[in-house]
């Protein structure tokens, strides 16, 4: 069983930065493509970013492109989401997830999920 634990959320002013981390248990971390999703109050969960097995390939939602950066440390079994130039509309619970195949942008394509970490951006 693979377990994912997010951390790094919090309250930040608009224009600020946060770095989210997702620690993944198990020796099979390298086998999974990783993704970040978010869910704002009253809205459906949406795709944010994804990264391939080696970390060389990444893909972002248009709403965060140029502001967010996804990366992974395979030696640390951790995936990161660096969030810069944060906006109030980025306020949401952020989830990391693991998928068997790279390029996944839909929830059903992800096999394992974390519990989420709250990010609040004040104006």
Coordinates of C-alpha atoms in Angstrom, one line a residue:
X1 CA 0.0 0.0 0.0
X2 CA 1.3 3.5 -0.9
X3 CA 0.6 6.3 1.5
X4 CA 0.9 10.0 0.6
X5 CA 1.2 12.8 3.2
X6 CA 1.1 16.5 2.2
X7 CA 2.6 19.4 4.1
X8 CA 3.5 23.0 3.7
X9 CA 0.2 24.6 3.4
X10 CA -0.8 27.7 5.3
X11 CA -1.9 31.4 5.0
X12 CA -0.1 33.7 2.7
X13 CA -0.7 37.2 1.3
X14 CA -1.4 37.6 -2.4
X15 CA 1.9 37.7 -4.3
X16 CA 3.6 35.5 -1.8
X17 CA 5.0 32.0 -2.2
X18 CA 4.5 28.6 -0.6
X19 CA 6.2 25.2 -1.2
X20 CA 4.1 22.1 -0.7
X21 CA 5.7 18.7 -0.1
X22 CA 4.2 15.3 -0.5
X23 CA 6.0 12.4 1.2
X24 CA 5.3 9.0 -0.3
X25 CA 5.8 5.8 1.6
X26 CA 7.1 2.6 0.0
X27 CA 10.0 1.7 -2.3
X28 CA 8.0 2.0 -5.5
X29 CA 7.9 5.8 -5.6
X30 CA 10.0 5.8 -8.8
X31 CA 7.3 3.8 -10.6
X32 CA 4.6 6.4 -10.2
X33 CA 3.9 9.6 -12.1
X34 CA 2.9 12.2 -9.5
X35 CA 0.3 15.0 -9.7
X36 CA -1.2 17.8 -7.7
X37 CA -4.9 18.7 -7.6
X38 CA -6.8 21.3 -5.7
X39 CA -10.4 21.8 -4.5
X40 CA -11.7 25.2 -3.7
X41 CA -14.8 25.7 -1.5
X42 CA -18.0 24.8 -3.4
X43 CA -16.0 23.7 -6.5
X44 CA -15.0 20.4 -7.9
X45 CA -11.4 19.1 -7.5
X46 CA -9.2 20.3 -10.4
X47 CA -5.9 19.3 -11.9
X48 CA -2.9 21.5 -11.2
X49 CA 0.3 19.8 -12.3
X50 CA 1.9 16.5 -13.0
X51 CA 5.4 15.1 -13.4
X52 CA 6.8 12.0 -15.0
X53 CA 8.7 9.1 -13.5
X54 CA 12.2 10.7 -13.9
X55 CA 11.1 14.3 -13.3
X56 CA 12.1 15.4 -16.8
X57 CA 8.6 15.8 -18.1
X58 CA 6.0 18.1 -16.5
X59 CA 2.6 19.5 -17.4
X60 CA 0.5 22.3 -15.9
X61 CA -3.0 23.6 -15.9
X62 CA -3.2 27.0 -17.7
X63 CA -4.3 28.7 -14.5
X64 CA -0.9 28.0 -12.8
X65 CA 1.5 27.9 -15.7
X66 CA 4.5 30.2 -15.2
X67 CA 3.7 30.5 -11.4
X68 CA 3.9 27.0 -10.1
X69 CA 6.6 24.4 -10.5
X70 CA 6.3 20.7 -9.8
X71 CA 9.4 18.7 -9.0
X72 CA 10.4 15.4 -7.4
X73 CA 13.2 14.0 -5.4
X74 CA 13.3 10.2 -6.0
X75 CA 15.9 9.7 -3.4
X76 CA 13.7 11.4 -0.8
X77 CA 10.4 9.8 -2.1
X78 CA 9.0 13.3 -2.2
X79 CA 7.2 15.5 -4.7
X80 CA 7.1 19.2 -4.4
X81 CA 4.9 22.1 -5.6
X82 CA 6.6 25.5 -5.6
X83 CA 3.9 28.1 -5.8
X84 CA 4.8 31.7 -6.6
X85 CA 2.8 34.9 -7.2
X86 CA -0.1 33.4 -5.4
X87 CA -3.6 34.8 -6.0
X88 CA -6.7 34.6 -3.8
X89 CA -8.2 32.3 -6.4
X90 CA -5.5 29.8 -5.6
X91 CA -7.1 29.3 -2.2
X92 CA -8.0 25.6 -1.9
X93 CA -7.1 22.2 -0.4
X94 CA -4.2 20.8 -2.3
X95 CA -3.9 17.1 -2.9
X96 CA -1.0 15.0 -4.2
X97 CA -1.7 11.8 -6.0
X98 CA 0.1 8.9 -7.7
X99 CA -0.6 7.4 -11.1
X100 CA 0.7 4.4 -13.0
X101 CA 1.2 6.3 -16.2
X102 CA 2.6 9.8 -17.0
X103 CA 0.5 12.5 -18.5
X104 CA -2.5 11.9 -16.3
X105 CA -4.7 14.9 -15.7
X106 CA -8.0 13.3 -14.7
X107 CA -8.8 12.1 -11.1
X108 CA -9.7 8.6 -12.1
X109 CA -6.2 8.1 -13.6
X110 CA -4.7 8.4 -10.1
X111 CA -4.5 5.4 -7.9
X112 CA -3.4 6.8 -4.6
X113 CA -4.3 10.1 -2.9
X114 CA -3.1 12.1 0.1
X115 CA -5.4 13.8 2.7
X116 CA -4.7 17.3 1.5
X117 CA -3.2 20.5 2.8
X118 CA -5.0 23.8 3.1
X119 CA -3.6 26.8 1.2
X120 CA -5.3 30.2 1.9
X121 CA -4.3 33.3 0.0
X122 CA -5.5 36.6 1.4
X123 CA -6.0 39.7 -0.7

